[in-house]
Coordinates of C-alpha atoms (C1' of nucleotides) in Angstrom, one line a residue:
Chain A
M1 CA -18.2 25.4 10.9
D2 CA -20.3 28.1 8.8
R3 CA -17.8 30.8 7.7
L4 CA -20.2 33.1 6.2
A5 CA -18.6 36.7 5.9
F6 CA -15.1 36.6 4.3
V7 CA -13.2 39.8 4.0
S8 CA -9.9 39.2 2.5
P9 CA -8.1 42.2 0.8
A10 CA -5.8 40.3 -1.3
N11 CA -5.9 37.9 -4.3
V12 CA -9.5 38.1 -4.6
S13 CA -9.5 37.0 -8.1
E14 CA -8.0 33.7 -7.5
R15 CA -11.1 32.8 -5.4
L16 CA -14.1 33.1 -7.1
A17 CA -16.1 32.9 -3.7
Q18 CA -14.8 31.9 -0.3
A19 CA -12.0 29.9 0.3
P20 CA -12.8 26.4 1.4
D21 CA -13.2 25.5 5.0
L22 CA -10.7 23.0 6.1
A23 CA -11.5 20.3 8.7
I24 CA -10.2 17.2 10.3
S25 CA -12.0 14.2 10.9
T26 CA -11.1 10.7 12.1
V27 CA -12.3 7.1 11.6
I28 CA -11.3 5.3 14.7
F29 CA -11.6 1.5 14.6
A30 CA -11.8 -1.0 17.6
L31 CA -12.5 -4.7 17.2
R32 CA -15.3 -5.9 19.4
P33 CA -15.8 -9.7 20.0
G34 CA -18.5 -11.6 18.8
G35 CA -20.9 -13.1 21.2
D36 CA -20.8 -16.9 21.3
G37 CA -19.7 -18.3 17.9
E38 CA -20.1 -15.3 15.8
R39 CA -17.2 -13.6 14.3
A40 CA -15.6 -10.5 16.1
T41 CA -16.5 -7.2 14.1
M42 CA -15.1 -4.0 13.6
W43 CA -16.9 -0.8 15.4
L44 CA -16.3 2.9 15.2
P45 CA -17.5 5.7 17.4
L46 CA -19.5 8.3 15.9
V47 CA -21.0 11.6 17.2
R48 CA -24.5 13.1 16.4
R49 CA -24.3 16.5 15.0
I50 CA -26.3 19.3 16.9
R51 CA -25.9 22.0 14.1
E52 CA -26.8 22.3 10.9
P53 CA -26.2 21.0 8.3
F54 CA -27.2 17.3 9.0
R55 CA -28.5 18.3 12.5
G56 CA -29.5 14.9 14.2
L57 CA -27.3 12.7 11.8
W58 CA -24.6 10.9 13.0
A59 CA -21.1 11.8 11.7
L60 CA -17.4 11.3 12.0
P61 CA -15.7 12.9 15.2
G62 CA -13.8 16.0 13.8
G63 CA -13.6 19.8 13.6
P64 CA -11.9 22.7 11.9
L65 CA -8.2 22.7 11.7
T66 CA -6.8 25.0 14.4
Q67 CA -4.2 27.5 13.5
A68 CA -1.6 26.5 16.0
E69 CA -1.4 22.5 15.7
S70 CA -0.3 20.2 12.9
L71 CA -3.1 18.2 11.1
Q72 CA -2.1 15.2 13.2
D73 CA -2.4 16.9 16.6
T74 CA -5.6 18.5 15.6
A75 CA -7.1 15.1 15.1
A76 CA -5.7 14.0 18.1
R77 CA -7.2 16.7 20.2
N78 CA -10.5 16.4 18.7
L79 CA -10.8 12.9 19.3
A80 CA -9.9 13.4 22.9
D81 CA -12.7 16.3 23.4
T82 CA -15.4 14.4 21.9
T83 CA -14.8 10.9 22.6
G84 CA -12.3 10.8 25.3
L85 CA -9.9 8.5 23.2
A86 CA -6.1 8.8 22.6
P87 CA -5.3 6.2 20.1
K88 CA -1.9 5.1 19.9
Y89 CA -1.9 4.6 16.1
L90 CA -2.9 7.7 14.4
E91 CA -2.6 8.1 10.6
Q92 CA -3.5 10.1 7.7
L93 CA -6.0 8.5 5.5
Y94 CA -7.2 10.6 2.7
A95 CA -7.8 14.3 1.9
F96 CA -11.6 14.8 0.5
G97 CA -12.0 17.7 -1.0
G98 CA -15.3 17.4 -3.6
L99 CA -17.2 20.2 -4.4
H100 CA -20.5 19.3 -2.9
R101 CA -19.5 17.6 0.3
S102 CA -21.3 20.5 2.3
P103 CA -24.8 22.1 1.4
S104 CA -23.6 25.4 2.0
Q105 CA -19.7 26.4 2.3
R106 CA -17.4 24.0 0.5
V107 CA -15.3 21.9 3.1
V108 CA -12.1 20.1 2.4
S109 CA -11.7 17.3 5.0
I110 CA -8.2 15.9 5.7
V111 CA -9.4 12.4 7.4
Y112 CA -7.3 10.5 9.9
W113 CA -7.7 7.0 11.0
A114 CA -7.0 5.5 14.2
M115 CA -6.9 2.1 16.0
V116 CA -7.8 1.6 19.8
Q117 CA -7.8 -1.7 21.8
A118 CA -11.1 -3.3 23.0
G119 CA -10.1 -2.0 26.4
E120 CA -9.5 1.4 25.8
A121 CA -12.8 1.6 23.6
V122 CA -15.1 1.0 26.5
M123 CA -13.7 3.9 28.2
T124 CA -15.1 6.0 25.5
H125 CA -17.1 9.1 26.9
E126 CA -20.3 7.3 25.6
S127 CA -23.6 9.7 25.7
E128 CA -26.7 10.7 23.9
N129 CA -24.6 12.1 21.2
V130 CA -21.5 9.7 21.2
R131 CA -21.8 6.0 20.4
W132 CA -20.0 3.1 18.7
F133 CA -21.7 1.5 15.8
K134 CA -20.7 -1.7 13.9
A135 CA -18.6 -0.5 11.0
D136 CA -20.4 -2.4 8.2
G137 CA -24.2 -2.0 7.4
L138 CA -24.1 1.8 9.0
M139 CA -27.1 4.0 8.9
D140 CA -27.0 7.1 6.6
L141 CA -24.5 9.7 7.9
A142 CA -23.8 13.2 7.4
F143 CA -21.8 14.5 4.7
D144 CA -20.2 12.0 2.4
H145 CA -19.0 10.0 5.4
N146 CA -20.4 6.7 4.6
Q147 CA -18.0 6.8 1.6
I148 CA -15.1 7.8 3.8
V149 CA -15.7 4.9 6.4
D150 CA -16.1 2.3 3.3
Y151 CA -12.9 3.8 2.2
A152 CA -11.4 3.1 5.4
L153 CA -12.4 -0.3 5.8
W154 CA -11.0 -1.2 2.2
R155 CA -7.5 0.5 3.3
L156 CA -7.9 -1.7 6.5
R157 CA -8.4 -4.9 4.4
N158 CA -5.4 -4.0 2.2
K159 CA -3.0 -3.1 4.9
M160 CA -4.1 -6.0 6.9
T161 CA -2.3 -8.5 4.7
Y162 CA 1.3 -7.1 4.8
G163 CA 1.1 -4.9 7.8
S164 CA 1.4 -4.2 11.3
I165 CA -2.2 -3.1 11.9
A166 CA -3.6 -6.0 13.8
Y167 CA -1.5 -5.4 16.9
H168 CA -2.7 -1.8 17.3
L169 CA -6.4 -3.4 17.9
L170 CA -4.7 -5.8 20.7
G171 CA -3.3 -5.3 24.0
E172 CA 0.3 -5.2 25.3
T173 CA 0.2 -9.0 25.1
F174 CA -2.0 -11.4 23.4
T175 CA -2.5 -14.9 21.9
L176 CA -2.1 -15.9 18.4
A177 CA -5.8 -16.8 18.3
Q178 CA -6.4 -13.0 19.1
V179 CA -4.5 -12.0 16.3
R180 CA -6.3 -14.3 14.1
E181 CA -9.6 -13.2 15.4
V182 CA -8.4 -9.6 13.9
Y183 CA -7.6 -10.7 10.6
E184 CA -10.9 -12.9 10.2
A185 CA -12.8 -9.9 11.3
V186 CA -11.1 -7.6 9.0
L187 CA -11.1 -10.2 6.1
D188 CA -14.4 -11.3 6.9
R189 CA -13.4 -14.8 6.4
T190 CA -12.2 -18.0 8.2
V191 CA -8.4 -18.4 8.7
D192 CA -6.9 -21.8 9.3
P193 CA -5.3 -21.7 13.0
A194 CA -2.3 -23.9 12.2
N195 CA -1.1 -22.2 9.0
F196 CA -1.7 -18.6 10.5
R197 CA 0.3 -19.8 13.6
R198 CA 3.1 -21.1 11.4
Q199 CA 3.3 -17.7 9.5
L200 CA 3.3 -15.6 12.6
K201 CA 6.2 -17.7 14.3
H202 CA 8.3 -17.1 11.4
A203 CA 7.3 -13.5 11.0
Q204 CA 9.4 -10.8 12.4
H205 CA 8.6 -8.6 15.5
I206 CA 6.4 -11.2 17.1
E207 CA 8.3 -12.2 20.3
A208 CA 7.0 -14.9 23.0
T209 CA 6.7 -14.5 26.5
E210 CA 6.8 -16.8 29.0
E211 CA 3.3 -16.2 30.3
F212 CA 0.2 -17.9 29.4
L213 CA -3.4 -16.7 29.5
Q214 CA -5.3 -18.4 32.3
G215 CA -8.9 -18.6 32.8
G216 CA -10.0 -20.0 29.8
K217 CA -12.2 -23.0 29.7
H218 CA -9.2 -25.1 27.7
R219 CA -5.5 -25.4 27.2
P220 CA -4.0 -22.0 28.3
P221 CA -2.6 -20.4 25.2
R222 CA 0.9 -18.6 25.4
L223 CA 1.1 -14.8 25.5
Y224 CA 2.9 -13.0 22.6
R225 CA 4.3 -9.2 22.1
Y226 CA 4.9 -7.1 19.4
T227 CA 8.1 -5.7 19.3
G228 CA 7.8 -3.8 15.9
N229 CA 7.4 0.1 15.7
T230 CA 4.2 1.0 17.1
A231 CA 3.9 4.2 14.6
P232 CA 2.7 4.0 11.2
D233 CA 4.7 1.9 8.9
S234 CA 5.9 4.7 6.5
P235 CA 8.5 7.0 6.6
A236 CA 5.7 9.1 8.1
P237 CA 5.9 12.6 6.8
A238 CA 5.8 14.8 9.9
S239 CA 4.9 18.1 8.5
Chain B
M1 CA -4.7 33.2 1.6
D2 CA -4.9 35.6 4.2
R3 CA -8.4 34.9 5.9
L4 CA -8.1 38.4 8.0
A5 CA -11.2 39.6 9.1
F6 CA -13.6 36.6 9.4
V7 CA -16.8 37.5 10.8
S8 CA -18.7 34.4 12.4
P9 CA -20.4 34.8 15.5
A10 CA -19.1 31.3 16.8
N11 CA -16.1 29.7 17.1
V12 CA -13.9 32.7 17.1
S13 CA -11.8 31.6 20.2
E14 CA -10.9 28.2 18.3
R15 CA -9.1 30.4 15.4
L16 CA -6.1 32.2 16.9
A17 CA -5.3 33.8 13.8
Q18 CA -5.7 33.5 9.8
A19 CA -6.6 30.2 8.3
P20 CA -4.4 28.4 6.8
D21 CA -3.8 28.6 2.6
L22 CA -4.7 25.5 1.0
A23 CA -2.5 24.5 -2.2
I24 CA -2.3 21.6 -4.4
S25 CA 1.1 20.4 -5.9
T26 CA 2.0 17.5 -7.8
V27 CA 5.1 15.1 -8.0
I28 CA 5.2 13.9 -11.6
F29 CA 7.6 10.8 -12.5
A30 CA 8.7 9.7 -15.7
L31 CA 11.4 7.2 -16.6
R32 CA 14.4 8.2 -18.7
P33 CA 16.5 5.8 -20.2
G34 CA 20.1 5.4 -18.9
G35 CA 22.8 5.9 -21.8
D36 CA 25.0 3.0 -22.5
G37 CA 25.0 0.3 -19.9
E38 CA 23.5 2.9 -17.4
R39 CA 20.4 1.8 -15.6
A40 CA 17.1 4.1 -16.2
T41 CA 16.4 6.6 -13.5
M42 CA 13.3 8.3 -12.4
W43 CA 13.1 12.1 -13.4
L44 CA 10.3 14.5 -12.5
P45 CA 9.7 18.2 -13.7
L46 CA 10.2 21.2 -11.2
V47 CA 9.5 24.9 -11.8
R48 CA 11.5 27.9 -10.6
R49 CA 9.8 30.3 -8.1
I50 CA 9.6 33.7 -9.5
R51 CA 8.1 35.1 -6.2
E52 CA 8.9 35.1 -2.8
P53 CA 9.4 32.8 -0.6
F54 CA 11.9 30.7 -1.8
R55 CA 12.2 33.0 -4.9
G56 CA 14.6 31.4 -7.3
L57 CA 14.6 27.9 -6.0
W58 CA 13.1 25.1 -7.9
A59 CA 9.7 23.7 -6.5
L60 CA 7.0 21.3 -7.4
P61 CA 4.3 22.6 -9.6
G62 CA 1.4 23.7 -8.0
G63 CA -0.9 26.5 -6.7
P64 CA -3.8 27.4 -4.9
L65 CA -7.0 25.3 -4.6
T66 CA -9.6 27.2 -6.6
Q67 CA -13.1 27.1 -5.9
A68 CA -14.8 25.5 -8.7
E69 CA -12.8 22.7 -9.2
S70 CA -12.1 19.4 -7.3
L71 CA -8.8 18.6 -6.1
Q72 CA -7.6 16.5 -8.6
D73 CA -9.1 19.0 -11.1
T74 CA -7.0 21.6 -9.7
A75 CA -3.8 19.4 -9.9
A76 CA -4.7 18.5 -13.5
R77 CA -5.2 21.9 -14.6
N78 CA -2.2 23.4 -12.8
L79 CA 0.1 20.9 -14.3
A80 CA -1.3 21.5 -17.7
D81 CA -0.8 25.2 -17.3
T82 CA 2.8 25.0 -16.0
T83 CA 4.4 22.1 -17.7
G84 CA 1.8 21.3 -20.6
L85 CA 1.4 17.7 -19.2
A86 CA -1.7 15.8 -18.8
P87 CA -0.7 12.7 -17.2
K88 CA -3.2 9.7 -17.3
Y89 CA -2.5 8.7 -14.0
L90 CA -3.0 11.0 -11.2
E91 CA -3.5 9.8 -7.6
Q92 CA -3.7 11.7 -4.4
L93 CA -0.2 11.2 -2.6
Y94 CA -0.6 12.9 0.8
A95 CA -1.5 16.1 2.8
F96 CA 1.4 18.0 4.3
G97 CA 0.1 20.4 7.1
G98 CA 3.3 21.2 9.3
L99 CA 3.1 24.6 10.9
H100 CA 6.1 26.1 9.7
R101 CA 6.3 24.8 6.2
S102 CA 6.3 28.2 4.5
P103 CA 7.9 31.1 6.6
S104 CA 5.1 33.5 6.7
Q105 CA 1.3 32.2 6.2
R106 CA 0.7 28.6 7.2
V107 CA 0.3 26.6 4.1
V108 CA -1.5 22.7 4.0
S109 CA -0.5 21.2 0.8
I110 CA -2.5 18.4 -1.0
V111 CA -0.2 16.8 -2.8
Y112 CA -0.8 14.3 -5.8
W113 CA 1.5 12.2 -7.9
A114 CA 1.4 11.3 -11.7
M115 CA 3.2 8.9 -14.1
V116 CA 3.7 9.9 -17.8
Q117 CA 5.3 7.9 -20.3
A118 CA 8.7 8.7 -21.9
G119 CA 7.3 9.9 -24.7
E120 CA 4.8 12.4 -23.2
A121 CA 7.8 13.7 -21.2
V122 CA 10.0 15.0 -23.8
M123 CA 6.8 17.2 -25.1
T124 CA 6.8 19.4 -21.8
H125 CA 7.0 22.9 -22.1
E126 CA 10.6 23.5 -21.0
S127 CA 11.9 26.7 -20.3
E128 CA 14.3 29.0 -18.0
N129 CA 11.8 28.1 -15.2
V130 CA 10.6 24.6 -15.8
R131 CA 13.0 21.6 -16.4
W132 CA 13.3 17.7 -15.6
F133 CA 15.6 16.6 -13.1
K134 CA 16.7 13.4 -11.8
A135 CA 14.6 12.2 -8.8
D136 CA 17.2 11.3 -6.5
G137 CA 20.2 13.5 -5.6
L138 CA 18.1 16.8 -5.9
M139 CA 19.4 20.1 -4.8
D140 CA 17.6 22.1 -2.3
L141 CA 13.9 22.6 -3.2
A142 CA 11.7 25.2 -1.9
F143 CA 9.6 24.6 1.2
D144 CA 9.6 20.9 2.4
H145 CA 9.6 19.7 -1.2
N146 CA 12.6 17.8 -0.7
Q147 CA 10.5 15.7 1.8
I148 CA 7.7 15.5 -0.5
V149 CA 9.7 14.2 -3.4
D150 CA 11.6 11.5 -0.9
Y151 CA 8.1 10.4 0.4
A152 CA 6.9 10.0 -3.3
L153 CA 10.1 7.7 -4.1
W154 CA 9.3 5.7 -1.1
R155 CA 5.7 5.2 -2.0
L156 CA 6.6 4.4 -5.8
R157 CA 8.8 1.6 -4.4
N158 CA 6.4 0.2 -2.5
K159 CA 3.7 0.2 -5.0
M160 CA 5.6 -1.1 -7.3
T161 CA 6.2 -4.5 -5.9
Y162 CA 2.3 -5.3 -5.9
G163 CA 0.7 -2.7 -8.2
S164 CA 0.2 -1.7 -11.6
I165 CA 2.2 1.4 -11.5
A166 CA 4.9 0.4 -14.0
Y167 CA 2.5 0.4 -17.2
H168 CA 1.7 4.2 -16.5
L169 CA 5.3 4.7 -17.2
L170 CA 5.3 2.7 -20.4
G171 CA 3.3 3.1 -23.6
E172 CA 0.4 1.2 -25.4
T173 CA 2.9 -1.6 -25.9
F174 CA 6.1 -2.6 -24.4
T175 CA 8.6 -5.4 -24.4
L176 CA 8.9 -7.2 -21.1
A177 CA 12.5 -5.8 -21.0
Q178 CA 11.5 -2.5 -20.7
V179 CA 8.8 -3.4 -17.8
R180 CA 11.8 -5.0 -16.2
E181 CA 13.9 -1.3 -16.7
V182 CA 11.2 0.2 -14.8
Y183 CA 11.6 -2.0 -11.8
E184 CA 15.1 -2.0 -11.8
A185 CA 14.9 2.0 -11.9
V186 CA 12.4 2.1 -9.3
L187 CA 13.9 -0.4 -6.9
D188 CA 17.6 0.4 -7.7
R189 CA 18.6 -3.0 -8.1
T190 CA 19.1 -5.8 -11.0
V191 CA 16.5 -8.4 -11.8
D192 CA 16.9 -11.7 -13.5
P193 CA 15.3 -11.1 -16.7
A194 CA 14.2 -15.1 -16.9
N195 CA 12.8 -15.1 -13.7
F196 CA 11.2 -11.6 -14.4
R197 CA 9.6 -13.0 -17.5
R198 CA 8.1 -15.9 -15.5
Q199 CA 6.3 -13.8 -13.3
L200 CA 4.7 -11.4 -15.8
K201 CA 3.6 -14.2 -18.0
H202 CA 1.8 -15.6 -15.0
A203 CA 0.4 -12.2 -14.2
Q204 CA -2.9 -11.0 -14.8
H205 CA -3.8 -7.9 -17.3
I206 CA -0.7 -8.6 -19.1
E207 CA -1.7 -9.7 -22.6
A208 CA 1.0 -10.7 -25.5
T209 CA 0.4 -9.2 -28.7
E210 CA 1.5 -10.6 -32.2
E211 CA 3.6 -7.7 -32.9
F212 CA 7.7 -7.7 -32.2
L213 CA 9.6 -4.5 -31.6
Q214 CA 11.8 -4.3 -34.6
G215 CA 15.0 -2.2 -35.3
G216 CA 16.9 -3.2 -32.4
K217 CA 20.3 -4.9 -32.7
H218 CA 19.5 -8.4 -31.8
R219 CA 16.6 -10.8 -31.7
P220 CA 13.3 -8.9 -31.6
P221 CA 11.1 -9.0 -28.3
R222 CA 7.6 -9.4 -28.5
L223 CA 5.5 -6.7 -27.4
Y224 CA 2.9 -6.9 -24.7
R225 CA -0.2 -4.9 -23.8
Y226 CA -1.7 -4.0 -20.3
T227 CA -5.1 -4.6 -20.0
G228 CA -5.8 -3.8 -16.3
N229 CA -7.6 -0.6 -15.2
T230 CA -5.6 2.5 -16.0
A231 CA -6.8 4.2 -12.9
P232 CA -5.6 4.2 -9.6
D233 CA -6.2 0.5 -7.9
S234 CA -8.2 2.0 -5.0
P235 CA -12.0 2.4 -4.8
A236 CA -10.8 5.9 -5.8
P237 CA -12.7 8.1 -3.7
A238 CA -14.0 10.8 -6.2
S239 CA -14.8 13.5 -3.7
Chain C
dT1 C1' -11.9 -40.7 34.9
dC2 C1' -13.4 -39.1 30.4
dA3 C1' -15.8 -36.3 26.9
dG4 C1' -15.1 -32.1 24.8
dT5 C1' -12.1 -28.1 23.3
dT6 C1' -8.5 -25.4 22.1
dT7 C1' -3.1 -25.2 21.5
dT8 C1' 0.5 -26.4 19.4
dA9 C1' 3.3 -29.6 16.3
dG10 C1' 3.8 -32.2 12.1
dT11 C1' 2.9 -34.2 7.2
dC12 C1' 2.2 -33.8 2.6
dA13 C1' 1.4 -32.4 -2.0
dA14 C1' 1.1 -28.3 -4.9
dA15 C1' 3.0 -23.9 -6.1
dG16 C1' 6.1 -20.3 -6.3
dT17 C1' 11.1 -18.6 -6.1
dG18 C1' 16.2 -17.8 -6.8
dA19 C1' 20.2 -19.3 -9.4
dC20 C1' 21.5 -20.9 -13.2
dT21 C1' 21.6 -23.6 -18.3
dT22 C1' 20.3 -23.8 -22.9
dT23 C1' 18.4 -22.7 -27.1
dA24 C1' 16.4 -19.6 -30.7
dA25 C1' 16.4 -15.5 -33.3
dC26 C1' 18.6 -11.6 -35.0
dT27 C1' 22.9 -8.4 -36.1
dA28 C1' 27.1 -7.0 -37.6
dA29 C1' 31.8 -7.9 -38.2
dA30 C1' 34.9 -11.3 -40.8
Chain D
dT1 C1' 28.7 -16.4 -46.5
dT2 C1' 30.1 -17.8 -42.2
dT3 C1' 30.6 -16.7 -37.6
dA4 C1' 31.0 -14.3 -33.3
dG5 C1' 28.2 -11.4 -30.3
dT6 C1' 24.0 -10.4 -28.2
dT7 C1' 19.2 -10.5 -26.2
dA8 C1' 14.9 -13.1 -26.2
dA9 C1' 12.6 -17.0 -24.6
dA10 C1' 12.0 -21.4 -22.3
dG11 C1' 13.7 -25.2 -19.1
dT12 C1' 16.1 -27.2 -14.9
dC13 C1' 16.7 -27.9 -10.0
dA14 C1' 17.1 -27.0 -5.2
dC15 C1' 14.9 -24.7 -2.0
dT16 C1' 10.8 -22.3 0.4
dT17 C1' 6.2 -21.2 1.0
dT18 C1' 1.2 -22.3 1.2
dG19 C1' -2.9 -24.6 1.7
dA20 C1' -5.4 -28.7 3.6
dC21 C1' -5.2 -32.0 6.8
dT22 C1' -3.8 -35.0 10.9
dA23 C1' -2.4 -35.7 15.5
dA24 C1' -0.6 -35.2 19.8
dA25 C1' -0.8 -32.1 24.0
dA26 C1' -3.2 -29.3 27.8
dC27 C1' -6.8 -28.0 30.0
dT28 C1' -11.8 -27.7 31.8
dG29 C1' -16.0 -29.0 33.4
dA30 C1' -19.1 -33.3 34.0

DNA sequence: TCAGTTTTAGTCAAAGTGACTTTAACTAAA
DNA sequence: TTTAGTTAAAGTCACTTTGACTAAAACTGA
């Protein structure tokens, strides 16, 4: 992404130096079940940088904005290229444009965030240079990507309380206990099962199916379905 | 920002043509009192375009991202230059990057939004080409700026319900009725004065002063002060 | 058959909400 | 100087929501 020689005839005075680079990156979240009494936790995939700057460090998947794609399409394609993932939920998070995010050329990053189901997450093209990590307690990442992840986690916690985010981390049908696990993982605290159930029963867009999850060790829980819009809950500006 | 000849040995194939232009624009809101029984309404300043494209149409204040400034600084400076305003509240809203927002060169706009008090608003450098307009029912604007304003209004309504936005539209001290006016203007519905008062009494960051607003026609209302943080209520990513 | 565990329903007090009434404080007109 | 009109501020009341808790129902594995 080094854009070195930059020859533009017009408006030179407006740019003291080179125009900033424009990149799209994505924070992808998935829920990984916690083993044996442990709480489930949020995980995200990172890619190892194979070039300078920050060669060898892990970073969010991303790349330059391509000319013929919308911002969101660029994010989606880049995700597919690097990780093989195609998240159903993909929304803009924030534009990071500090002066010294990258050591050489200035880079403005428009960051998206995505949710994938646990089932999809295991189908990632993992390799030497692509791996999933637990979202909190990450090692030092390239650029300001630690800050970006922290911000995404903060937004996640906030949206959880009044949003439909949880369902994007789950499959087509799910038990109420699974929804509760998502809440407990994101909010990092226990939630009373009975009260949580009562709330979801009164909630919109949660529909009971006639099926039950079999194969568990105890009473089979009923499966539910989310009937709300699967897209981000804004009047999503397409442009 | 035409980035024509781009001489980088690598990744040439990834960019089919020029790299997109990067611009910063701002939606600035102020509350204008409604005359005589009418509800107060939200207003915003626009600038008339003096160049193509969309020459003669009104648009959000903005300009290209300059090399030596952060995104937010660019927004603030541009506001000062064009309108003379220096809002205390300035936060990123959204990045708009559709392919055909501008007829010729592609432009990615990172849009900020701001709140100013009614007292500040009247100090705007208004002119032939800078004027305040009522936020809803705007005429056709340049680019996709109608969509952007609509999105900002939607975000405003959402943030209002659980946020501290209202106080950025008011002065240092204010009456509870003035806060209620902000809510009624933004949410576009009447709010019961007694119940609204009760809520604010229990709310954090609202402190009663020992002063009363004099000069009204009826019982003088007590003045209150907002003691919460004046900055946007995120862990505001500075970069 | 029974102990153990999870699902599901229900109870109860405390807190919050919406609609409404009442009293206090001030201005302006009679 | 009194009084009608208006807004500020407090209170009432029924209803809903919430948090903490209890209990029954349903299933597995010993």
